[in-house]
Amino acid sequence: MLCKRIPLNPSDDRAYLDTYVVNDRSHLRPAMIVIPGGGYGVVCTEREGEPIALAYLKEDFQCFVLNYRVGRKEDVYPAQMVDAGRAFLYVKENAADFGIDPKKIFFVGFSAGGHLAGCMGTMFNEPEVLEALDVEKDAIRPAGVVLSYPVTTAIGPCHAYSFEKLSGKGFDSIPIEEKRKYSLECNVTDSTVPMFLWHTATDQLVPVTGTLMLAAALTAHHIPYACYIFPKGPHGVALANKVTDTSGTGASIAEMAEKWVEESVNFMKTL
């Protein structure tokens, strides 16, 4: 397996990709870009980075873990989308070297990383982002996205902290139109990419209602999707097994939710 760190921003070393790719080039593989969560305040690579990449590597994906800009007052929208866009372009432009099918590049995101992956699936033609990347329409459109217990909406019950970090404002100070701009369900169109959504009903941090709202919007626009709501599991279960259970008590093990990787792969095979 080839592991390498790829800088994405010459002026900021916080944006980079870590590669998890096999050297075998006997056939073209899909690519998975992993976006860890962290409320747009940190990047939780320990649970939602390398373990996820290794899980998809076993499913015959070439994998990349994105570290994106967070934690400073200037790290507001659309900085993270620009980082994700650069990651996509790097993978696409180097697809032949990695043995990747350039038409099969996906994102998987967790919590706030799920929001970022969702933005890439709905707002890939955002003018600010295309201008920053100097690319044309649809240049950063993925084949699909996997959203894991995602932050989705700024309207109604939501994870306010993520949107405070994303906007650089107190949540109550964010105008309603700006909240709509950040809300995935408000940005679904007939061009939105296929999505695999999963959440746990007992998530105490990011309300599962946001995922259901997004599913309803996908239904309204006839976008292919799968949505799994598992009955138990706290926020941040990652692989939902002992591999990513950092509690030492088994608190982040949710046996029913553990099948999400396999089911997401089955979904992406249909695309």
PDB file of C-alpha atoms in Angstrom:
ATOM      1  CA  MET A   1       0.000   0.000   0.000  1.00  0.00           C
ATOM      2  CA  LEU A   2       1.272   3.444  -0.937  1.00  0.00           C
ATOM      3  CA  CYS A   3       0.908   6.120   1.748  1.00  0.00           C
ATOM      4  CA  LYS A   4       1.801   9.673   0.844  1.00  0.00           C
ATOM      5  CA  ARG A   5       0.857  13.187   1.995  1.00  0.00           C
ATOM      6  CA  ILE A   6      -0.275  15.547  -0.762  1.00  0.00           C
ATOM      7  CA  PRO A   7      -0.290  19.321  -0.007  1.00  0.00           C
ATOM      8  CA  LEU A   8      -3.353  21.057  -1.441  1.00  0.00           C
ATOM      9  CA  ASN A   9      -2.635  24.708  -0.684  1.00  0.00           C
ATOM     10  CA  PRO A  10       0.832  26.218  -1.174  1.00  0.00           C
ATOM     11  CA  SER A  11       0.003  29.037   1.231  1.00  0.00           C
ATOM     12  CA  ASP A  12      -1.518  26.909   4.019  1.00  0.00           C
ATOM     13  CA  ASP A  13      -0.101  23.524   5.038  1.00  0.00           C
ATOM     14  CA  ARG A  14      -3.269  22.567   6.963  1.00  0.00           C
ATOM     15  CA  ALA A  15      -4.995  21.483   3.747  1.00  0.00           C
ATOM     16  CA  TYR A  16      -3.693  18.139   2.517  1.00  0.00           C
ATOM     17  CA  LEU A  17      -4.587  14.616   1.427  1.00  0.00           C
ATOM     18  CA  ASP A  18      -3.220  11.405   2.896  1.00  0.00           C
ATOM     19  CA  THR A  19      -3.275   8.569   0.354  1.00  0.00           C
ATOM     20  CA  TYR A  20      -4.225   4.954   1.029  1.00  0.00           C
ATOM     21  CA  VAL A  21      -3.840   3.254  -2.320  1.00  0.00           C
ATOM     22  CA  VAL A  22      -2.740  -0.174  -3.520  1.00  0.00           C
ATOM     23  CA  ASN A  23      -0.012  -0.531  -6.138  1.00  0.00           C
ATOM     24  CA  ASP A  24      -1.913  -3.134  -8.165  1.00  0.00           C
ATOM     25  CA  ARG A  25      -3.054  -1.573 -11.454  1.00  0.00           C
ATOM     26  CA  SER A  26      -4.712  -4.682 -12.883  1.00  0.00           C
ATOM     27  CA  HIS A  27      -8.058  -2.879 -13.092  1.00  0.00           C
ATOM     28  CA  LEU A  28      -9.545   0.558 -12.560  1.00  0.00           C
ATOM     29  CA  ARG A  29     -10.928   1.204  -9.086  1.00  0.00           C
ATOM     30  CA  PRO A  30     -13.338   3.790  -7.696  1.00  0.00           C
ATOM     31  CA  ALA A  31     -11.891   6.450  -5.406  1.00  0.00           C
ATOM     32  CA  MET A  32     -13.148   7.511  -1.992  1.00  0.00           C
ATOM     33  CA  ILE A  33     -12.231  10.865  -0.470  1.00  0.00           C
ATOM     34  CA  VAL A  34     -12.815  10.717   3.295  1.00  0.00           C
ATOM     35  CA  ILE A  35     -13.846  13.886   5.130  1.00  0.00           C
ATOM     36  CA  PRO A  36     -13.632  13.558   8.941  1.00  0.00           C
ATOM     37  CA  GLY A  37     -15.907  15.627  11.155  1.00  0.00           C
ATOM     38  CA  GLY A  38     -15.201  17.956  14.049  1.00  0.00           C
ATOM     39  CA  GLY A  39     -17.847  20.677  13.993  1.00  0.00           C
ATOM     40  CA  TYR A  40     -15.777  22.810  11.595  1.00  0.00           C
ATOM     41  CA  GLY A  41     -13.559  23.493  14.617  1.00  0.00           C
ATOM     42  CA  VAL A  42     -11.182  20.510  14.451  1.00  0.00           C
ATOM     43  CA  VAL A  43     -10.634  17.546  12.116  1.00  0.00           C
ATOM     44  CA  CYS A  44     -11.227  14.170  13.814  1.00  0.00           C
ATOM     45  CA  THR A  45      -8.897  11.980  11.771  1.00  0.00           C
ATOM     46  CA  GLU A  46      -8.263   9.439  14.546  1.00  0.00           C
ATOM     47  CA  ARG A  47     -11.739   7.856  14.296  1.00  0.00           C
ATOM     48  CA  GLU A  48     -13.092   9.247  11.048  1.00  0.00           C
ATOM     49  CA  GLY A  49      -9.974   9.328   8.877  1.00  0.00           C
ATOM     50  CA  GLU A  50      -7.591   6.415   8.504  1.00  0.00           C
ATOM     51  CA  PRO A  51      -9.972   3.714   9.857  1.00  0.00           C
ATOM     52  CA  ILE A  52     -12.539   4.706   7.251  1.00  0.00           C
ATOM     53  CA  ALA A  53      -9.972   4.758   4.456  1.00  0.00           C
ATOM     54  CA  LEU A  54      -8.773   1.275   5.406  1.00  0.00           C
ATOM     55  CA  ALA A  55     -12.354  -0.008   5.479  1.00  0.00           C
ATOM     56  CA  TYR A  56     -13.020   1.214   1.928  1.00  0.00           C
ATOM     57  CA  LEU A  57      -9.585   0.037   0.804  1.00  0.00           C
ATOM     58  CA  LYS A  58     -10.736  -3.481   1.677  1.00  0.00           C
ATOM     59  CA  GLU A  59     -13.728  -2.887  -0.607  1.00  0.00           C
ATOM     60  CA  ASP A  60     -11.408  -2.212  -3.576  1.00  0.00           C
ATOM     61  CA  PHE A  61     -11.442   1.602  -3.428  1.00  0.00           C
ATOM     62  CA  GLN A  62      -8.374   3.792  -3.710  1.00  0.00           C
ATOM     63  CA  CYS A  63      -8.711   6.085  -0.699  1.00  0.00           C
ATOM     64  CA  PHE A  64      -7.716   9.583   0.367  1.00  0.00           C
ATOM     65  CA  VAL A  65      -8.249  11.343   3.706  1.00  0.00           C
ATOM     66  CA  LEU A  66      -8.811  15.094   3.539  1.00  0.00           C
ATOM     67  CA  ASN A  67      -7.489  17.450   6.182  1.00  0.00           C
ATOM     68  CA  TYR A  68      -9.172  20.816   5.624  1.00  0.00           C
ATOM     69  CA  ARG A  69      -8.850  24.300   7.075  1.00  0.00           C
ATOM     70  CA  VAL A  70     -10.622  24.862  10.400  1.00  0.00           C
ATOM     71  CA  GLY A  71      -9.956  26.495  13.759  1.00  0.00           C
ATOM     72  CA  ARG A  72      -9.040  30.053  12.755  1.00  0.00           C
ATOM     73  CA  LYS A  73     -11.390  33.001  12.430  1.00  0.00           C
ATOM     74  CA  GLU A  74     -10.690  33.216   8.708  1.00  0.00           C
ATOM     75  CA  ASP A  75     -11.658  29.579   8.157  1.00  0.00           C
ATOM     76  CA  VAL A  76     -15.215  30.297   7.088  1.00  0.00           C
ATOM     77  CA  TYR A  77     -17.344  29.326   4.094  1.00  0.00           C
ATOM     78  CA  PRO A  78     -16.357  28.611   1.356  1.00  0.00           C
ATOM     79  CA  ALA A  79     -12.780  27.776   2.472  1.00  0.00           C
ATOM     80  CA  GLN A  80     -13.598  24.149   3.270  1.00  0.00           C
ATOM     81  CA  MET A  81     -15.373  23.622  -0.050  1.00  0.00           C
ATOM     82  CA  VAL A  82     -12.326  25.003  -1.826  1.00  0.00           C
ATOM     83  CA  ASP A  83     -10.147  22.473   0.025  1.00  0.00           C
ATOM     84  CA  ALA A  84     -12.525  19.638  -0.877  1.00  0.00           C
ATOM     85  CA  GLY A  85     -12.614  20.860  -4.470  1.00  0.00           C
ATOM     86  CA  ARG A  86      -8.819  20.843  -4.653  1.00  0.00           C
ATOM     87  CA  ALA A  87      -8.829  17.315  -3.268  1.00  0.00           C
ATOM     88  CA  PHE A  88     -11.292  16.182  -5.937  1.00  0.00           C
ATOM     89  CA  LEU A  89      -9.296  17.819  -8.718  1.00  0.00           C
ATOM     90  CA  TYR A  90      -6.068  16.216  -7.519  1.00  0.00           C
ATOM     91  CA  VAL A  91      -7.616  12.755  -7.513  1.00  0.00           C
ATOM     92  CA  LYS A  92      -9.259  13.281 -10.898  1.00  0.00           C
ATOM     93  CA  GLU A  93      -6.152  14.729 -12.541  1.00  0.00           C
ATOM     94  CA  ASN A  94      -4.009  11.873 -11.213  1.00  0.00           C
ATOM     95  CA  ALA A  95      -6.563   9.123 -11.762  1.00  0.00           C
ATOM     96  CA  ALA A  96      -4.427   7.281 -14.315  1.00  0.00           C
ATOM     97  CA  ASP A  97      -1.409   7.179 -11.978  1.00  0.00           C
ATOM     98  CA  PHE A  98      -3.534   5.740  -9.158  1.00  0.00           C
ATOM     99  CA  GLY A  99      -5.469   3.301 -11.323  1.00  0.00           C
ATOM    100  CA  ILE A 100      -8.742   5.138 -10.662  1.00  0.00           C
ATOM    101  CA  ASP A 101     -11.833   5.387 -12.835  1.00  0.00           C
ATOM    102  CA  PRO A 102     -12.191   9.198 -13.104  1.00  0.00           C
ATOM    103  CA  LYS A 103     -15.966   8.821 -13.382  1.00  0.00           C
ATOM    104  CA  LYS A 104     -16.140   7.027 -10.027  1.00  0.00           C
ATOM    105  CA  ILE A 105     -14.824   9.525  -7.475  1.00  0.00           C
ATOM    106  CA  PHE A 106     -16.895   9.676  -4.279  1.00  0.00           C
ATOM    107  CA  PHE A 107     -16.867  11.514  -0.957  1.00  0.00           C
ATOM    108  CA  VAL A 108     -17.725  10.075   2.452  1.00  0.00           C
ATOM    109  CA  GLY A 109     -18.159  12.556   5.293  1.00  0.00           C
ATOM    110  CA  PHE A 110     -18.919  12.413   8.998  1.00  0.00           C
ATOM    111  CA  SER A 111     -20.909  14.916  11.078  1.00  0.00           C
ATOM    112  CA  ALA A 112     -19.658  18.355   9.908  1.00  0.00           C
ATOM    113  CA  GLY A 113     -17.552  16.454   7.381  1.00  0.00           C
ATOM    114  CA  GLY A 114     -20.847  14.985   6.225  1.00  0.00           C
ATOM    115  CA  HIS A 115     -22.092  18.522   5.719  1.00  0.00           C
ATOM    116  CA  LEU A 116     -19.027  19.311   3.632  1.00  0.00           C
ATOM    117  CA  ALA A 117     -19.462  16.128   1.585  1.00  0.00           C
ATOM    118  CA  GLY A 118     -23.130  17.075   1.169  1.00  0.00           C
ATOM    119  CA  CYS A 119     -22.135  20.530  -0.056  1.00  0.00           C
ATOM    120  CA  MET A 120     -19.939  18.860  -2.665  1.00  0.00           C
ATOM    121  CA  GLY A 121     -22.926  16.788  -3.727  1.00  0.00           C
ATOM    122  CA  THR A 122     -25.346  19.713  -3.971  1.00  0.00           C
ATOM    123  CA  MET A 123     -23.298  22.899  -4.470  1.00  0.00           C
ATOM    124  CA  PHE A 124     -20.509  21.713  -6.748  1.00  0.00           C
ATOM    125  CA  ASN A 125     -21.209  24.635  -9.079  1.00  0.00           C
ATOM    126  CA  GLU A 126     -21.019  27.286  -6.354  1.00  0.00           C
ATOM    127  CA  PRO A 127     -19.598  30.341  -8.202  1.00  0.00           C
ATOM    128  CA  GLU A 128     -17.263  31.349  -5.341  1.00  0.00           C
ATOM    129  CA  VAL A 129     -15.727  27.890  -5.297  1.00  0.00           C
ATOM    130  CA  LEU A 130     -15.369  27.538  -9.073  1.00  0.00           C
ATOM    131  CA  GLU A 131     -13.744  30.968  -9.220  1.00  0.00           C
ATOM    132  CA  ALA A 132     -11.294  30.129  -6.424  1.00  0.00           C
ATOM    133  CA  LEU A 133     -10.358  26.892  -8.181  1.00  0.00           C
ATOM    134  CA  ASP A 134     -10.367  28.467 -11.658  1.00  0.00           C
ATOM    135  CA  VAL A 135     -12.460  25.673 -13.138  1.00  0.00           C
ATOM    136  CA  GLU A 136     -15.599  25.372 -15.218  1.00  0.00           C
ATOM    137  CA  LYS A 137     -19.093  24.127 -14.389  1.00  0.00           C
ATOM    138  CA  ASP A 138     -19.317  20.512 -13.173  1.00  0.00           C
ATOM    139  CA  ALA A 139     -15.521  20.230 -12.816  1.00  0.00           C
ATOM    140  CA  ILE A 140     -15.779  19.110  -9.183  1.00  0.00           C
ATOM    141  CA  ARG A 141     -19.021  17.126  -9.364  1.00  0.00           C
ATOM    142  CA  PRO A 142     -18.534  13.744  -7.631  1.00  0.00           C
ATOM    143  CA  ALA A 143     -20.185  10.501  -8.704  1.00  0.00           C
ATOM    144  CA  GLY A 144     -21.986  10.332  -5.352  1.00  0.00           C
ATOM    145  CA  VAL A 145     -21.595  11.018  -1.645  1.00  0.00           C
ATOM    146  CA  VAL A 146     -21.964   9.054   1.580  1.00  0.00           C
ATOM    147  CA  LEU A 147     -23.189  11.158   4.514  1.00  0.00           C
ATOM    148  CA  SER A 148     -22.606   9.654   7.956  1.00  0.00           C
ATOM    149  CA  TYR A 149     -24.653  11.146  10.836  1.00  0.00           C
ATOM    150  CA  PRO A 150     -24.338  14.418   8.925  1.00  0.00           C
ATOM    151  CA  VAL A 151     -24.939  17.993   9.914  1.00  0.00           C
ATOM    152  CA  THR A 152     -27.439  18.946   7.225  1.00  0.00           C
ATOM    153  CA  THR A 153     -29.678  21.837   8.148  1.00  0.00           C
ATOM    154  CA  ALA A 154     -29.393  25.221   9.848  1.00  0.00           C
ATOM    155  CA  ILE A 155     -33.175  25.513   9.980  1.00  0.00           C
ATOM    156  CA  GLY A 156     -35.056  23.899  12.860  1.00  0.00           C
ATOM    157  CA  PRO A 157     -33.303  21.461  15.215  1.00  0.00           C
ATOM    158  CA  CYS A 158     -29.627  21.466  14.252  1.00  0.00           C
ATOM    159  CA  HIS A 159     -26.019  21.471  15.418  1.00  0.00           C
ATOM    160  CA  ALA A 160     -25.671  25.227  15.813  1.00  0.00           C
ATOM    161  CA  TYR A 161     -21.950  25.100  16.699  1.00  0.00           C
ATOM    162  CA  SER A 162     -21.027  23.810  13.228  1.00  0.00           C
ATOM    163  CA  PHE A 163     -22.776  26.704  11.540  1.00  0.00           C
ATOM    164  CA  GLU A 164     -21.217  29.229  13.924  1.00  0.00           C
ATOM    165  CA  LYS A 165     -17.771  27.964  12.931  1.00  0.00           C
ATOM    166  CA  LEU A 166     -18.712  27.783   9.253  1.00  0.00           C
ATOM    167  CA  SER A 167     -20.058  31.346   9.168  1.00  0.00           C
ATOM    168  CA  GLY A 168     -17.880  33.033  11.811  1.00  0.00           C
ATOM    169  CA  LYS A 169     -21.036  34.374  13.482  1.00  0.00           C
ATOM    170  CA  GLY A 170     -23.171  33.607  16.490  1.00  0.00           C
ATOM    171  CA  PHE A 171     -25.961  31.301  15.391  1.00  0.00           C
ATOM    172  CA  ASP A 172     -28.735  33.796  16.162  1.00  0.00           C
ATOM    173  CA  SER A 173     -26.868  36.423  14.138  1.00  0.00           C
ATOM    174  CA  ILE A 174     -26.851  34.367  10.937  1.00  0.00           C
ATOM    175  CA  PRO A 175     -29.565  35.746   8.606  1.00  0.00           C
ATOM    176  CA  ILE A 176     -32.205  33.248   7.556  1.00  0.00           C
ATOM    177  CA  GLU A 177     -31.161  33.424   3.903  1.00  0.00           C
ATOM    178  CA  GLU A 178     -27.605  32.584   4.894  1.00  0.00           C
ATOM    179  CA  LYS A 179     -28.892  29.668   6.960  1.00  0.00           C
ATOM    180  CA  ARG A 180     -30.737  28.435   3.881  1.00  0.00           C
ATOM    181  CA  LYS A 181     -27.517  28.730   1.878  1.00  0.00           C
ATOM    182  CA  TYR A 182     -25.828  26.345   4.325  1.00  0.00           C
ATOM    183  CA  SER A 183     -28.761  23.919   4.574  1.00  0.00           C
ATOM    184  CA  LEU A 184     -28.345  20.926   2.301  1.00  0.00           C
ATOM    185  CA  GLU A 185     -32.058  20.275   1.879  1.00  0.00           C
ATOM    186  CA  CYS A 186     -32.485  23.815   0.522  1.00  0.00           C
ATOM    187  CA  ASN A 187     -29.820  23.211  -2.124  1.00  0.00           C
ATOM    188  CA  VAL A 188     -31.096  19.943  -3.585  1.00  0.00           C
ATOM    189  CA  THR A 189     -31.895  20.279  -7.288  1.00  0.00           C
ATOM    190  CA  ASP A 190     -32.470  17.888 -10.167  1.00  0.00           C
ATOM    191  CA  SER A 191     -28.657  17.922 -10.659  1.00  0.00           C
ATOM    192  CA  THR A 192     -27.805  16.817  -7.119  1.00  0.00           C
ATOM    193  CA  VAL A 193     -25.640  13.687  -7.007  1.00  0.00           C
ATOM    194  CA  PRO A 194     -26.861  10.321  -5.632  1.00  0.00           C
ATOM    195  CA  MET A 195     -26.539  10.039  -1.859  1.00  0.00           C
ATOM    196  CA  PHE A 196     -26.210   7.327   0.760  1.00  0.00           C
ATOM    197  CA  LEU A 197     -27.415   8.651   4.139  1.00  0.00           C
ATOM    198  CA  TRP A 198     -27.141   7.018   7.538  1.00  0.00           C
ATOM    199  CA  HIS A 199     -27.760   8.160  11.086  1.00  0.00           C
ATOM    200  CA  THR A 200     -28.721   6.760  14.481  1.00  0.00           C
ATOM    201  CA  ALA A 201     -32.066   7.568  16.055  1.00  0.00           C
ATOM    202  CA  THR A 202     -30.439   8.164  19.450  1.00  0.00           C
ATOM    203  CA  ASP A 203     -27.886  10.741  18.256  1.00  0.00           C
ATOM    204  CA  GLN A 204     -27.915  13.364  21.000  1.00  0.00           C
ATOM    205  CA  LEU A 205     -25.650  15.887  19.245  1.00  0.00           C
ATOM    206  CA  VAL A 206     -26.793  16.122  15.624  1.00  0.00           C
ATOM    207  CA  PRO A 207     -30.566  15.616  15.318  1.00  0.00           C
ATOM    208  CA  VAL A 208     -31.600  12.777  13.018  1.00  0.00           C
ATOM    209  CA  THR A 209     -34.435  14.977  11.756  1.00  0.00           C
ATOM    210  CA  GLY A 210     -31.952  16.813   9.536  1.00  0.00           C
ATOM    211  CA  THR A 211     -31.139  13.611   7.669  1.00  0.00           C
ATOM    212  CA  LEU A 212     -34.844  12.923   7.220  1.00  0.00           C
ATOM    213  CA  MET A 213     -35.377  16.442   5.873  1.00  0.00           C
ATOM    214  CA  LEU A 214     -32.601  15.876   3.350  1.00  0.00           C
ATOM    215  CA  ALA A 215     -34.101  12.527   2.333  1.00  0.00           C
ATOM    216  CA  ALA A 216     -37.441  14.235   1.730  1.00  0.00           C
ATOM    217  CA  ALA A 217     -35.777  16.830  -0.509  1.00  0.00           C
ATOM    218  CA  LEU A 218     -34.002  14.095  -2.486  1.00  0.00           C
ATOM    219  CA  THR A 219     -37.334  12.316  -2.913  1.00  0.00           C
ATOM    220  CA  ALA A 220     -38.970  15.487  -4.206  1.00  0.00           C
ATOM    221  CA  HIS A 221     -36.281  15.883  -6.867  1.00  0.00           C
ATOM    222  CA  HIS A 222     -36.145  12.187  -7.811  1.00  0.00           C
ATOM    223  CA  ILE A 223     -32.474  11.856  -6.838  1.00  0.00           C
ATOM    224  CA  PRO A 224     -31.307   8.255  -6.259  1.00  0.00           C
ATOM    225  CA  TYR A 225     -30.552   7.714  -2.578  1.00  0.00           C
ATOM    226  CA  ALA A 226     -30.569   5.227   0.275  1.00  0.00           C
ATOM    227  CA  CYS A 227     -31.317   6.216   3.857  1.00  0.00           C
ATOM    228  CA  TYR A 228     -30.610   4.058   6.909  1.00  0.00           C
ATOM    229  CA  ILE A 229     -31.727   5.134  10.382  1.00  0.00           C
ATOM    230  CA  PHE A 230     -30.295   2.698  12.914  1.00  0.00           C
ATOM    231  CA  PRO A 231     -32.101   2.424  16.275  1.00  0.00           C
ATOM    232  CA  LYS A 232     -29.148   2.865  18.635  1.00  0.00           C
ATOM    233  CA  GLY A 233     -25.761   4.540  18.769  1.00  0.00           C
ATOM    234  CA  PRO A 234     -24.311   7.833  20.014  1.00  0.00           C
ATOM    235  CA  HIS A 235     -22.980  10.555  17.778  1.00  0.00           C
ATOM    236  CA  GLY A 236     -19.610   9.821  16.225  1.00  0.00           C
ATOM    237  CA  VAL A 237     -19.732   6.014  16.052  1.00  0.00           C
ATOM    238  CA  ALA A 238     -17.594   6.022  12.873  1.00  0.00           C
ATOM    239  CA  LEU A 239     -17.311   2.333  11.859  1.00  0.00           C
ATOM    240  CA  ALA A 240     -19.639   1.493  14.767  1.00  0.00           C
ATOM    241  CA  ASN A 241     -17.364  -1.356  15.858  1.00  0.00           C
ATOM    242  CA  LYS A 242     -14.435  -1.899  18.197  1.00  0.00           C
ATOM    243  CA  VAL A 243     -11.961  -0.543  15.639  1.00  0.00           C
ATOM    244  CA  THR A 244     -13.198   3.017  16.175  1.00  0.00           C
ATOM    245  CA  ASP A 245     -14.501   2.673  19.736  1.00  0.00           C
ATOM    246  CA  THR A 246     -12.135   4.989  21.598  1.00  0.00           C
ATOM    247  CA  SER A 247     -14.260   5.013  24.764  1.00  0.00           C
ATOM    248  CA  GLY A 248     -12.766   1.785  26.097  1.00  0.00           C
ATOM    249  CA  THR A 249     -16.245   0.826  27.275  1.00  0.00           C
ATOM    250  CA  GLY A 250     -17.906  -0.202  24.019  1.00  0.00           C
ATOM    251  CA  ALA A 251     -20.080   2.923  24.062  1.00  0.00           C
ATOM    252  CA  SER A 252     -19.442   3.601  20.359  1.00  0.00           C
ATOM    253  CA  ILE A 253     -20.204   0.077  19.209  1.00  0.00           C
ATOM    254  CA  ALA A 254     -23.562  -0.184  17.468  1.00  0.00           C
ATOM    255  CA  GLU A 255     -23.915  -3.629  15.923  1.00  0.00           C
ATOM    256  CA  MET A 256     -26.784  -2.839  13.567  1.00  0.00           C
ATOM    257  CA  ALA A 257     -25.034   0.282  12.275  1.00  0.00           C
ATOM    258  CA  GLU A 258     -21.815  -1.595  11.533  1.00  0.00           C
ATOM    259  CA  LYS A 259     -23.163  -2.709   8.153  1.00  0.00           C
ATOM    260  CA  TRP A 260     -23.212   0.835   6.787  1.00  0.00           C
ATOM    261  CA  VAL A 261     -19.903   0.490   4.917  1.00  0.00           C
ATOM    262  CA  GLU A 262     -21.025  -2.658   3.098  1.00  0.00           C
ATOM    263  CA  GLU A 263     -24.410  -1.162   2.268  1.00  0.00           C
ATOM    264  CA  SER A 264     -22.862   2.070   0.995  1.00  0.00           C
ATOM    265  CA  VAL A 265     -20.576   0.070  -1.304  1.00  0.00           C
ATOM    266  CA  ASN A 266     -23.586  -1.871  -2.614  1.00  0.00           C
ATOM    267  CA  PHE A 267     -25.336   1.451  -3.289  1.00  0.00           C
ATOM    268  CA  MET A 268     -22.366   2.937  -5.141  1.00  0.00           C
ATOM    269  CA  LYS A 269     -22.136  -0.145  -7.341  1.00  0.00           C
ATOM    270  CA  THR A 270     -25.550   0.809  -8.754  1.00  0.00           C
ATOM    271  CA  LEU A 271     -24.328   4.210  -9.933  1.00  0.00           C
TER     272      LEU A 271
END
